mmCIF file of C-alpha atoms in Angstrom:
data_model
loop_
_atom_site.group_PDB
_atom_site.id
_atom_site.type_symbol
_atom_site.label_atom_id
_atom_site.label_comp_id
_atom_site.label_asym_id
_atom_site.label_seq_id
_atom_site.Cartn_x
_atom_site.Cartn_y
_atom_site.Cartn_z
ATOM 1 C CA MET A 172 219.211 175.789 91.421
ATOM 2 C CA PRO A 173 217.303 175.954 94.469
ATOM 3 C CA ALA A 174 219.951 173.624 96.056
ATOM 4 C CA VAL A 175 222.851 176.051 94.460
ATOM 5 C CA PHE A 176 221.170 179.051 96.177
ATOM 6 C CA ILE A 177 220.794 177.236 99.675
ATOM 7 C CA THR A 178 224.015 176.129 99.953
ATOM 8 C CA TYR A 179 225.774 179.612 99.016
ATOM 9 C CA SER A 180 223.243 180.937 101.658
ATOM 10 C CA LEU A 181 224.441 178.537 104.390
ATOM 11 C CA ALA A 182 228.308 179.556 103.409
ATOM 12 C CA TYR A 183 227.349 183.354 103.622
ATOM 13 C CA LEU A 184 225.601 182.756 107.084
ATOM 14 C CA ASP A 185 228.607 181.026 108.679
ATOM 15 C CA ARG A 186 231.034 183.800 107.094
ATOM 16 C CA THR A 187 229.354 186.934 108.067
ATOM 17 C CA ASN A 188 227.739 186.386 111.472
ATOM 18 C CA TYR A 189 231.129 186.844 112.935
ATOM 19 C CA GLY A 190 230.280 190.951 112.572
ATOM 20 C CA PHE A 191 227.443 190.236 114.922
ATOM 21 C CA GLY A 192 229.605 188.690 117.437
ATOM 22 C CA ALA A 193 232.111 191.453 117.262
ATOM 23 C CA ALA A 194 228.930 194.092 117.591
ATOM 24 C CA ALA A 195 227.599 192.397 120.625
ATOM 25 C CA GLY A 196 230.749 192.554 122.773
ATOM 26 C CA MET A 197 233.074 189.193 121.791
ATOM 27 C CA ALA A 198 236.143 191.078 122.137
ATOM 28 C CA GLN A 199 235.103 192.139 125.764
ATOM 29 C CA THR A 200 234.083 188.639 126.662
ATOM 30 C CA LEU A 201 236.991 186.917 125.480
ATOM 31 C CA HIS A 202 239.473 190.035 127.045
ATOM 32 C CA ILE A 203 240.861 190.687 123.530
ATOM 33 C CA SER A 204 241.665 194.193 121.901
ATOM 34 C CA ALA A 205 240.177 196.038 119.229
ATOM 35 C CA GLN A 206 242.896 195.529 116.756
ATOM 36 C CA ARG A 207 243.264 191.791 117.674
ATOM 37 C CA ASN A 208 239.435 191.546 117.391
ATOM 38 C CA ALA A 209 240.094 192.888 113.838
ATOM 39 C CA LEU A 210 242.761 190.481 112.660
ATOM 40 C CA LEU A 211 240.281 187.752 114.069
ATOM 41 C CA GLY A 212 237.812 189.063 111.315
ATOM 42 C CA SER A 213 240.228 189.109 108.508
ATOM 43 C CA LEU A 214 242.020 185.794 108.998
ATOM 44 C CA PHE A 215 239.018 184.304 107.595
ATOM 45 C CA PHE A 216 240.170 185.633 104.071
ATOM 46 C CA LEU A 217 244.096 184.692 104.602
ATOM 47 C CA GLY A 218 242.491 180.837 104.424
ATOM 48 C CA TYR A 219 239.918 181.985 102.205
ATOM 49 C CA PHE A 220 242.982 182.708 99.772
ATOM 50 C CA LEU A 221 244.914 179.347 99.819
ATOM 51 C CA PHE A 222 243.369 176.938 98.428
ATOM 52 C CA GLN A 223 241.157 178.542 95.432
ATOM 53 C CA ILE A 224 243.208 177.227 92.945
ATOM 54 C CA PRO A 225 243.266 173.582 94.131
ATOM 55 C CA GLY A 226 240.103 173.548 94.798
ATOM 56 C CA ALA A 227 238.794 174.514 91.386
ATOM 57 C CA ALA A 228 241.163 172.037 89.817
ATOM 58 C CA TYR A 229 239.548 169.121 91.962
ATOM 59 C CA ALA A 230 236.136 170.376 91.076
ATOM 60 C CA ARG A 231 236.870 170.445 87.046
ATOM 61 C CA LYS A 232 238.743 167.206 87.035
ATOM 62 C CA LYS A 233 237.080 165.252 89.717
ATOM 63 C CA SER A 234 233.684 166.594 91.089
ATOM 64 C CA ALA A 235 232.035 169.894 92.049
ATOM 65 C CA THR A 236 229.397 168.267 94.299
ATOM 66 C CA ARG A 237 231.710 166.030 96.356
ATOM 67 C CA LEU A 238 234.085 168.864 97.144
ATOM 68 C CA VAL A 239 231.065 171.281 98.131
ATOM 69 C CA PHE A 240 229.921 168.162 100.377
ATOM 70 C CA MET A 241 233.270 168.253 102.127
ATOM 71 C CA ALA A 242 233.432 171.983 102.277
ATOM 72 C CA LEU A 243 229.677 172.087 104.071
ATOM 73 C CA LEU A 244 230.361 169.665 106.976
ATOM 74 C CA SER A 245 234.052 171.479 107.299
ATOM 75 C CA TRP A 246 232.491 175.146 107.699
ATOM 76 C CA GLY A 247 229.712 173.774 109.750
ATOM 77 C CA PHE A 248 231.944 172.276 112.298
ATOM 78 C CA LEU A 249 234.436 175.236 112.135
ATOM 79 C CA ALA A 250 231.893 177.958 112.466
ATOM 80 C CA GLY A 251 230.411 176.493 115.321
ATOM 81 C CA GLY A 252 233.891 176.345 117.378
ATOM 82 C CA THR A 253 233.871 180.011 116.971
ATOM 83 C CA GLY A 254 231.390 180.082 119.782
ATOM 84 C CA ILE A 255 232.828 177.299 122.038
ATOM 85 C CA ILE A 256 236.603 178.300 121.274
ATOM 86 C CA LYS A 257 237.785 180.429 124.516
ATOM 87 C CA GLN A 258 241.898 181.022 123.571
ATOM 88 C CA TYR A 259 242.708 183.611 121.502
ATOM 89 C CA TRP A 260 245.186 181.659 119.375
ATOM 90 C CA LEU A 261 243.095 178.534 118.844
ATOM 91 C CA LEU A 262 240.133 181.044 117.719
ATOM 92 C CA ALA A 263 242.858 182.732 115.096
ATOM 93 C CA ILE A 264 243.251 178.957 113.543
ATOM 94 C CA ASP A 265 239.446 177.981 113.636
ATOM 95 C CA ARG A 266 238.772 181.513 111.462
ATOM 96 C CA THR A 267 241.891 180.606 109.121
ATOM 97 C CA LEU A 268 240.627 176.994 108.876
ATOM 98 C CA LEU A 269 236.845 178.224 108.263
ATOM 99 C CA GLY A 270 238.422 180.498 105.213
ATOM 100 C CA VAL A 271 240.017 177.186 103.634
ATOM 101 C CA ALA A 272 236.668 175.614 103.962
ATOM 102 C CA GLU A 273 234.520 178.091 102.274
ATOM 103 C CA SER A 274 237.242 179.087 99.782
ATOM 104 C CA LEU A 275 236.549 175.767 97.756
ATOM 105 C CA ILE A 276 232.658 176.890 97.501
ATOM 106 C CA LEU A 277 232.370 179.332 94.923
ATOM 107 C CA PRO A 278 234.661 178.464 92.092
ATOM 108 C CA ALA A 279 233.340 174.886 92.346
ATOM 109 C CA MET A 280 229.911 176.428 92.012
ATOM 110 C CA LEU A 281 230.589 178.379 89.299
ATOM 111 C CA ILE A 282 232.224 175.820 87.507
ATOM 112 C CA LEU A 283 229.057 173.466 88.132
ATOM 113 C CA LEU A 284 226.858 176.320 86.730
ATOM 114 C CA SER A 285 228.736 176.530 83.251
ATOM 115 C CA ASP A 286 228.286 173.041 82.850
ATOM 116 C CA TRP A 287 224.410 173.257 83.339
ATOM 117 C CA PHE A 288 223.794 176.767 81.559
ATOM 118 C CA THR A 289 224.458 178.438 78.442
ATOM 119 C CA ARG A 290 225.806 182.078 77.710
ATOM 120 C CA SER A 291 222.503 183.337 77.329
ATOM 121 C CA GLU A 292 221.437 181.936 81.103
ATOM 122 C CA ARG A 293 224.813 182.383 82.575
ATOM 123 C CA SER A 294 224.235 185.953 83.999
ATOM 124 C CA ARG A 295 221.028 185.092 85.780
ATOM 125 C CA ALA A 296 222.422 181.344 87.004
ATOM 126 C CA ASN A 297 225.239 183.267 88.374
ATOM 127 C CA ALA A 298 223.144 186.008 89.996
ATOM 128 C CA ILE A 299 220.812 183.407 91.765
ATOM 129 C CA LEU A 300 223.845 181.793 93.156
ATOM 130 C CA ILE A 301 225.402 184.936 94.333
ATOM 131 C CA LEU A 302 221.978 185.874 95.823
ATOM 132 C CA GLY A 303 222.784 183.424 98.599
ATOM 133 C CA ASN A 304 224.816 186.455 99.835
ATOM 134 C CA PRO A 305 222.508 189.116 100.220
ATOM 135 C CA VAL A 306 219.407 187.148 100.903
ATOM 136 C CA THR A 307 221.278 185.397 103.711
ATOM 137 C CA VAL A 308 222.442 188.376 105.132
ATOM 138 C CA THR A 309 218.940 190.188 105.008
ATOM 139 C CA TRP A 310 217.280 187.411 107.240
ATOM 140 C CA MET A 311 220.436 186.741 109.019
ATOM 141 C CA SER A 312 220.911 190.308 110.365
ATOM 142 C CA ALA A 313 217.458 190.434 111.713
ATOM 143 C CA VAL A 314 217.467 186.891 113.002
ATOM 144 C CA THR A 315 220.903 187.044 114.352
ATOM 145 C CA GLY A 316 220.140 190.004 116.261
ATOM 146 C CA TYR A 317 217.526 188.285 118.114
ATOM 147 C CA LEU A 318 219.286 185.286 118.580
ATOM 148 C CA ILE A 319 222.231 187.119 120.245
ATOM 149 C CA LYS A 320 219.466 189.013 122.562
ATOM 150 C CA ALA A 321 218.034 185.872 123.565
ATOM 151 C CA PHE A 322 221.072 183.225 123.847
ATOM 152 C CA GLY A 323 224.195 185.220 123.646
ATOM 153 C CA TRP A 324 226.683 185.411 120.755
ATOM 154 C CA GLN A 325 228.470 182.058 121.827
ATOM 155 C CA TRP A 326 225.255 179.843 121.325
ATOM 156 C CA THR A 327 224.289 182.096 118.136
ATOM 157 C CA PHE A 328 227.552 180.856 116.347
ATOM 158 C CA ILE A 329 226.631 177.377 117.475
ATOM 159 C CA LEU A 330 223.094 177.235 116.399
ATOM 160 C CA GLU A 331 224.043 178.427 112.755
ATOM 161 C CA GLY A 332 226.558 176.033 112.132
ATOM 162 C CA ILE A 333 224.036 173.321 112.463
ATOM 163 C CA PRO A 334 222.263 173.936 109.060
ATOM 164 C CA SER A 335 225.644 173.588 106.923
ATOM 165 C CA ILE A 336 225.902 170.050 108.504
ATOM 166 C CA LEU A 337 222.439 169.041 108.002
ATOM 167 C CA TRP A 338 222.376 170.212 104.620
ATOM 168 C CA ALA A 339 225.533 168.288 103.280
ATOM 169 C CA PHE A 340 223.825 165.209 103.315
ATOM 170 C CA VAL A 341 220.744 166.820 101.094
ATOM 171 C CA TRP A 342 223.316 168.383 98.761
ATOM 172 C CA ILE A 343 225.207 165.199 98.185
ATOM 173 C CA SER A 344 221.813 163.365 97.301
ATOM 174 C CA ILE A 345 220.139 165.475 94.873
ATOM 175 C CA VAL A 346 222.940 167.583 92.711
ATOM 176 C CA ARG A 347 224.889 166.217 90.003
ATOM 177 C CA ASP A 348 227.833 167.303 88.244
ATOM 178 C CA ARG A 349 226.528 167.073 84.913
ATOM 179 C CA PRO A 350 223.315 167.087 82.804
ATOM 180 C CA GLU A 351 224.133 163.442 81.793
ATOM 181 C CA GLN A 352 224.281 162.168 85.233
ATOM 182 C CA ALA A 353 220.779 163.398 86.078
ATOM 183 C CA SER A 354 218.390 160.924 86.452
ATOM 184 C CA TRP A 355 215.283 163.724 85.609
ATOM 185 C CA LEU A 356 216.808 165.230 82.483
ATOM 186 C CA ASP A 357 215.689 163.026 79.064
ATOM 187 C CA LYS A 358 218.368 162.337 76.737
ATOM 188 C CA GLU A 359 217.048 164.744 74.111
ATOM 189 C CA SER A 360 217.407 167.543 76.153
ATOM 190 C CA CYS A 361 220.650 166.692 77.451
ATOM 191 C CA GLU A 362 222.223 166.239 73.950
ATOM 192 C CA GLN A 363 221.061 169.547 72.801
ATOM 193 C CA LEU A 364 222.414 171.288 76.053
ATOM 194 C CA SER A 365 225.627 169.766 75.644
ATOM 195 C CA ARG A 366 225.892 170.686 71.722
ATOM 196 C CA GLU A 367 225.001 174.285 72.628
ATOM 197 C CA LEU A 368 227.900 174.075 75.364
ATOM 198 C CA ASP A 369 230.450 173.072 73.073
ATOM 199 C CA ASN A 370 229.303 175.199 70.194
ATOM 200 C CA GLU A 371 230.403 178.297 72.822
ATOM 201 C CA GLN A 372 233.774 176.329 73.323
ATOM 202 C CA LYS A 373 234.628 176.962 69.871
ATOM 203 C CA GLY A 374 234.352 180.431 69.512
ATOM 204 C CA LEU A 375 236.994 180.622 72.472
ATOM 205 C CA PRO A 376 240.901 180.705 72.033
ATOM 206 C CA ARG A 377 242.684 177.604 72.706
ATOM 207 C CA ILE A 378 245.013 178.004 76.048
ATOM 208 C CA ALA A 379 246.980 175.245 77.245
ATOM 209 C CA ASN A 380 247.210 175.787 81.164
ATOM 210 C CA LEU A 381 246.572 178.286 83.958
ATOM 211 C CA ALA A 382 250.328 179.899 83.786
ATOM 212 C CA ALA A 383 249.299 180.841 79.968
ATOM 213 C CA THR A 384 246.049 182.603 81.184
ATOM 214 C CA LEU A 385 248.671 185.281 82.759
ATOM 215 C CA ARG A 386 249.466 186.407 79.643
ATOM 216 C CA GLN A 387 246.291 187.445 78.948
ATOM 217 C CA PRO A 388 245.475 191.038 80.019
ATOM 218 C CA GLY A 389 241.828 190.708 80.937
ATOM 219 C CA VAL A 390 242.634 187.990 83.466
ATOM 220 C CA LEU A 391 245.116 190.413 85.132
ATOM 221 C CA ILE A 392 242.706 193.313 84.980
ATOM 222 C CA LEU A 393 239.904 191.338 86.567
ATOM 223 C CA CYS A 394 242.235 190.181 89.359
ATOM 224 C CA ALA A 395 243.063 193.983 90.214
ATOM 225 C CA GLN A 396 239.521 194.496 89.524
ATOM 226 C CA TYR A 397 238.151 192.499 92.218
ATOM 227 C CA PHE A 398 240.915 192.739 94.641
ATOM 228 C CA PHE A 399 239.263 196.588 94.904
ATOM 229 C CA TRP A 400 235.925 195.307 94.916
ATOM 230 C CA SER A 401 236.078 192.956 97.758
ATOM 231 C CA ILE A 402 237.839 195.518 99.879
ATOM 232 C CA GLY A 403 234.303 197.528 99.944
ATOM 233 C CA ILE A 404 232.103 194.230 99.796
ATOM 234 C CA TYR A 405 233.710 192.603 102.723
ATOM 235 C CA GLY A 406 234.139 195.773 104.894
ATOM 236 C CA LEU A 407 230.607 196.598 104.766
ATOM 237 C CA VAL A 408 229.490 192.904 105.565
ATOM 238 C CA LEU A 409 231.737 192.227 108.657
ATOM 239 C CA TRP A 410 231.353 195.696 109.942
ATOM 240 C CA LEU A 411 227.853 197.109 109.104
ATOM 241 C CA PRO A 412 226.594 196.088 112.178
ATOM 242 C CA SER A 413 229.149 197.703 114.061
ATOM 243 C CA ILE A 414 229.012 200.758 111.881
ATOM 244 C CA ILE A 415 225.278 201.038 112.288
ATOM 245 C CA ARG A 416 225.356 200.399 116.140
ATOM 246 C CA ALA A 417 227.772 203.063 117.007
ATOM 247 C CA GLY A 418 225.487 205.576 115.354
ATOM 248 C CA SER A 419 222.330 204.174 117.118
ATOM 249 C CA SER A 420 221.178 203.608 120.508
ATOM 250 C CA LYS A 421 218.944 200.941 119.521
ATOM 251 C CA GLY A 422 219.763 197.168 120.672
ATOM 252 C CA MET A 423 220.655 194.261 118.784
ATOM 253 C CA GLY A 424 217.607 193.557 117.633
ATOM 254 C CA VAL A 425 216.953 196.543 115.929
ATOM 255 C CA VAL A 426 220.885 197.133 114.665
ATOM 256 C CA GLY A 427 220.005 193.543 113.166
ATOM 257 C CA LEU A 428 216.821 195.082 111.381
ATOM 258 C CA LEU A 429 218.509 198.365 110.286
ATOM 259 C CA SER A 430 221.650 196.071 108.781
ATOM 260 C CA ALA A 431 218.841 193.886 106.791
ATOM 261 C CA VAL A 432 217.274 196.792 104.634
ATOM 262 C CA PRO A 433 220.552 197.546 102.269
ATOM 263 C CA TYR A 434 220.756 194.032 101.523
ATOM 264 C CA ALA A 435 217.120 193.794 100.448
ATOM 265 C CA LEU A 436 217.514 196.298 97.666
ATOM 266 C CA ALA A 437 220.798 194.481 96.496
ATOM 267 C CA VAL A 438 218.408 191.371 96.002
ATOM 268 C CA ILE A 439 216.217 193.420 93.723
ATOM 269 C CA MET A 440 219.312 195.320 91.778
ATOM 270 C CA MET A 441 221.030 191.613 91.380
ATOM 271 C CA LEU A 442 218.026 189.985 89.893
ATOM 272 C CA VAL A 443 217.360 193.282 87.692
ATOM 273 C CA VAL A 444 220.724 193.615 86.401
ATOM 274 C CA ALA A 445 221.445 189.963 85.424
ATOM 275 C CA TYR A 446 218.352 190.021 83.511
ATOM 276 C CA PHE A 447 219.324 192.710 81.345
ATOM 277 C CA SER A 448 222.860 191.542 81.017
ATOM 278 C CA ASP A 449 221.751 188.158 79.486
ATOM 279 C CA ARG A 450 219.129 190.038 77.206
ATOM 280 C CA THR A 451 221.902 192.075 75.836
ATOM 281 C CA LEU A 452 224.986 189.825 76.195
ATOM 282 C CA ASN A 453 227.122 192.592 77.438
ATOM 283 C CA ARG A 454 228.869 192.303 80.803
ATOM 284 C CA LYS A 455 231.283 195.400 81.305
ATOM 285 C CA ARG A 456 228.298 197.605 80.800
ATOM 286 C CA PHE A 457 226.358 196.267 83.949
ATOM 287 C CA VAL A 458 229.101 195.963 86.192
ATOM 288 C CA ALA A 459 231.156 199.147 85.823
ATOM 289 C CA PRO A 460 228.148 201.859 86.112
ATOM 290 C CA PHE A 461 227.209 200.185 89.392
ATOM 291 C CA LEU A 462 230.658 199.785 91.125
ATOM 292 C CA LEU A 463 231.321 203.584 90.463
ATOM 293 C CA LEU A 464 227.859 204.458 92.129
ATOM 294 C CA SER A 465 228.386 202.558 95.115
ATOM 295 C CA GLY A 466 231.745 204.237 95.341
ATOM 296 C CA VAL A 467 230.140 207.537 94.946
ATOM 297 C CA THR A 468 227.543 206.601 97.641
ATOM 298 C CA PHE A 469 229.657 205.373 100.302
ATOM 299 C CA PHE A 470 231.720 208.550 99.966
ATOM 300 C CA GLY A 471 228.628 210.519 100.430
ATOM 301 C CA SER A 472 228.012 208.560 103.711
ATOM 302 C CA PHE A 473 231.633 209.175 104.890
ATOM 303 C CA MET A 474 230.838 213.041 104.602
ATOM 304 C CA VAL A 475 228.102 213.041 106.633
ATOM 305 C CA ALA A 476 228.645 209.878 109.060
ATOM 306 C CA ASP A 477 229.182 212.564 111.773
ATOM 307 C CA SER A 478 226.451 215.119 111.276
ATOM 308 C CA ASN A 479 223.317 213.479 109.627
ATOM 309 C CA TYR A 480 223.201 209.747 110.922
ATOM 310 C CA TRP A 481 220.042 208.964 108.806
ATOM 311 C CA LEU A 482 221.211 210.586 105.574
ATOM 312 C CA SER A 483 224.804 208.196 106.038
ATOM 313 C CA TYR A 484 222.296 205.249 106.382
ATOM 314 C CA ALA A 485 220.462 206.259 103.378
ATOM 315 C CA PHE A 486 223.596 206.698 101.375
ATOM 316 C CA LEU A 487 224.913 203.160 102.714
ATOM 317 C CA ILE A 488 221.930 201.678 101.459
ATOM 318 C CA VAL A 489 222.280 202.585 98.034
ATOM 319 C CA ALA A 490 225.930 201.915 98.181
ATOM 320 C CA CYS A 491 225.182 198.518 99.214
ATOM 321 C CA GLY A 492 222.781 197.833 95.876
ATOM 322 C CA GLY A 493 225.519 199.217 93.720
ATOM 323 C CA MET A 494 228.138 197.120 95.065
ATOM 324 C CA TYR A 495 226.122 193.650 94.760
ATOM 325 C CA ALA A 496 224.116 194.448 91.408
ATOM 326 C CA PRO A 497 226.928 193.349 89.259
ATOM 327 C CA TYR A 498 227.886 190.086 90.419
ATOM 328 C CA GLY A 499 225.672 187.962 87.659
ATOM 329 C CA PRO A 500 227.598 189.715 84.841
ATOM 330 C CA PHE A 501 230.548 189.717 86.743
ATOM 331 C CA TRP A 502 231.340 185.971 87.120
ATOM 332 C CA SER A 503 229.963 185.412 83.579
ATOM 333 C CA ILE A 504 233.022 186.881 82.248
ATOM 334 C CA VAL A 505 235.821 184.507 82.603
ATOM 335 C CA PRO A 506 233.806 181.414 81.280
ATOM 336 C CA GLU A 507 233.258 183.730 77.992
ATOM 337 C CA MET A 508 236.846 184.747 77.800
ATOM 338 C CA LEU A 509 238.540 181.673 78.479
ATOM 339 C CA PRO A 510 238.020 177.813 77.183
ATOM 340 C CA LYS A 511 236.652 175.280 79.935
ATOM 341 C CA ASN A 512 240.220 173.697 80.509
ATOM 342 C CA VAL A 513 241.212 176.830 82.309
ATOM 343 C CA ALA A 514 237.816 178.873 83.274
ATOM 344 C CA GLY A 515 237.803 177.568 86.666
ATOM 345 C CA GLU A 516 241.119 177.855 87.571
ATOM 346 C CA ALA A 517 241.022 181.555 86.352
ATOM 347 C CA ILE A 518 238.004 182.140 88.438
ATOM 348 C CA ALA A 519 239.428 180.645 91.327
ATOM 349 C CA LEU A 520 242.490 183.219 90.800
ATOM 350 C CA VAL A 521 240.198 186.291 90.327
ATOM 351 C CA ASN A 522 238.166 185.047 93.487
ATOM 352 C CA SER A 523 241.835 184.628 95.506
ATOM 353 C CA PHE A 524 242.772 188.237 94.564
ATOM 354 C CA GLY A 525 239.092 189.241 95.949
ATOM 355 C CA ALA A 526 240.239 187.085 99.186
ATOM 356 C CA LEU A 527 243.417 189.618 99.615
ATOM 357 C CA GLY A 528 241.105 192.224 98.947
ATOM 358 C CA GLY A 529 238.600 190.860 101.766
ATOM 359 C CA PHE A 530 241.282 190.574 103.968
ATOM 360 C CA LEU A 531 242.406 194.208 103.457
ATOM 361 C CA GLY A 532 238.796 195.491 103.575
ATOM 362 C CA ALA A 533 238.031 193.120 107.005
ATOM 363 C CA TRP A 534 241.295 194.047 108.661
ATOM 364 C CA GLY A 535 241.839 197.334 107.361
ATOM 365 C CA VAL A 536 238.313 198.737 108.095
ATOM 366 C CA GLY A 537 238.314 197.352 111.533
ATOM 367 C CA GLN A 538 241.713 198.813 112.208
ATOM 368 C CA LEU A 539 240.689 202.315 110.923
ATOM 369 C CA THR A 540 237.531 201.899 113.404
ATOM 370 C CA ALA A 541 239.426 201.212 116.396
ATOM 371 C CA ILE A 542 242.592 203.808 115.880
ATOM 372 C CA THR A 543 240.084 206.712 114.808
ATOM 373 C CA GLY A 544 236.878 205.818 117.017
ATOM 374 C CA SER A 545 235.058 206.552 114.257
ATOM 375 C CA SER A 546 233.666 204.583 111.206
ATOM 376 C CA ARG A 547 234.240 207.527 108.614
ATOM 377 C CA ALA A 548 237.657 206.678 107.592
ATOM 378 C CA GLY A 549 236.539 203.116 107.012
ATOM 379 C CA PHE A 550 233.865 204.057 104.805
ATOM 380 C CA PHE A 551 236.238 206.405 102.645
ATOM 381 C CA ALA A 552 238.578 203.374 102.004
ATOM 382 C CA MET A 553 235.591 201.484 100.938
ATOM 383 C CA SER A 554 234.265 204.341 98.629
ATOM 384 C CA MET A 555 237.702 204.511 97.125
ATOM 385 C CA GLY A 556 238.283 200.799 96.481
ATOM 386 C CA LEU A 557 234.610 200.476 94.885
ATOM 387 C CA MET A 558 235.670 203.653 92.638
ATOM 388 C CA LEU A 559 238.978 202.090 91.393
ATOM 389 C CA SER A 560 237.091 198.593 90.892
ATOM 390 C CA GLY A 561 234.639 200.515 88.850
ATOM 391 C CA GLY A 562 237.267 202.270 86.956
ATOM 392 C CA LEU A 563 239.501 199.316 85.869
ATOM 393 C CA MET A 564 236.495 197.651 84.126
ATOM 394 C CA TYR A 565 236.932 200.171 81.672
ATOM 395 C CA CYS A 566 240.169 199.027 80.962
ATOM 396 C CA LEU A 567 238.607 195.378 80.014
ATOM 397 C CA LYS A 568 238.242 194.552 76.373
ATOM 398 C CA PRO A 569 234.549 193.164 76.236
ATOM 399 C CA ALA A 570 234.544 189.152 75.361
ATOM 400 C CA GLU A 571 233.023 188.782 71.777
ATOM 401 C CA PRO A 572 230.436 186.287 71.774
ATOM 402 C CA ALA A 573 231.068 183.087 69.593
ATOM 403 C CA GLN A 574 230.225 182.815 66.238
ATOM 404 C CA GLU A 575 227.730 180.038 66.647
ATOM 405 C CA THR A 576 226.237 182.013 69.520
ATOM 406 C CA GLN A 577 225.632 185.151 66.929
ATOM 407 C CA ALA A 578 224.418 182.666 64.558
ATOM 408 C CA ALA A 579 221.854 181.307 66.685
#
């Protein structure tokens, strides 16, 4: 789990520092319009959308660890390239390819965890994986602000791309795809874990292929739900520094610290929600209410953004915690609803729709801010997306535990 956490942390470091480059004057340095700058931030998600399912298929059939190794090397070089490339069209290609490289990471990681953790542990394991998101943004928000102040945004991109390249070699040397490949796990423990995972599979429906999963209403609901969720999450991640700086007269260093606080609450809420989700083996109960809370507080931030900056910021802290809290239970739903032969690709399909929502959130929020000259319209769009996401979860039929699990 520490290796998984660090790897996903590095993915988010190289994914979200773009927002700080934008806030630090990237568009002015490269002489590009605010609309083209918003497109640059969102092109990542088009690349992220394209290779989700092929990547998941490779991870399931071949090796998740090798796929992650290649992705680490690729996104480290591509993230560093953001600070080197000067031509707009080359930068657009670089950001798209960065999305392709990082599209491989989440499905591969979730497939890896499903081969190591049983149902009663899965929400917490997923939460620790996804914690790489808010934890990274917490310290990255503070560190990146001061790096930009000290070295400029170009060197910041280069410096923050190097750790991924170095970590790739650590990852491939210590992480194994399945328990039977781990030298540190004794044979008896390995066999017991394998039996428990096999028993869980017996309680799931038999589905031949990915095409057949599209006839499962729950899969389509999750795709739509994650689409709207991602409008809020990625709109916030990419444009929070710019939103905070627009309302604050402080420098980039203080903007970085203010950007870190919402993610600190998110870390606490993710751990607490994952714990109780595993205790009750109920997933929907720990997803929908928090997304609705996040949407409502985003709307509150939208309502007071122009009249009371600090109240708007307080609403934003709660909204951030609410939108991150359900990640652990959410990513436990698919492997508890579908058998192993299609669960990985189904996760990738759901995450692909999240990428489309991320594109709309990143591009749409940036466009609304550029057109209106205010963050209020973007806040409103993100709040509506989150409320729709929470509402759709109530349409999902809960996954029933396997009989073997209930008997245990």
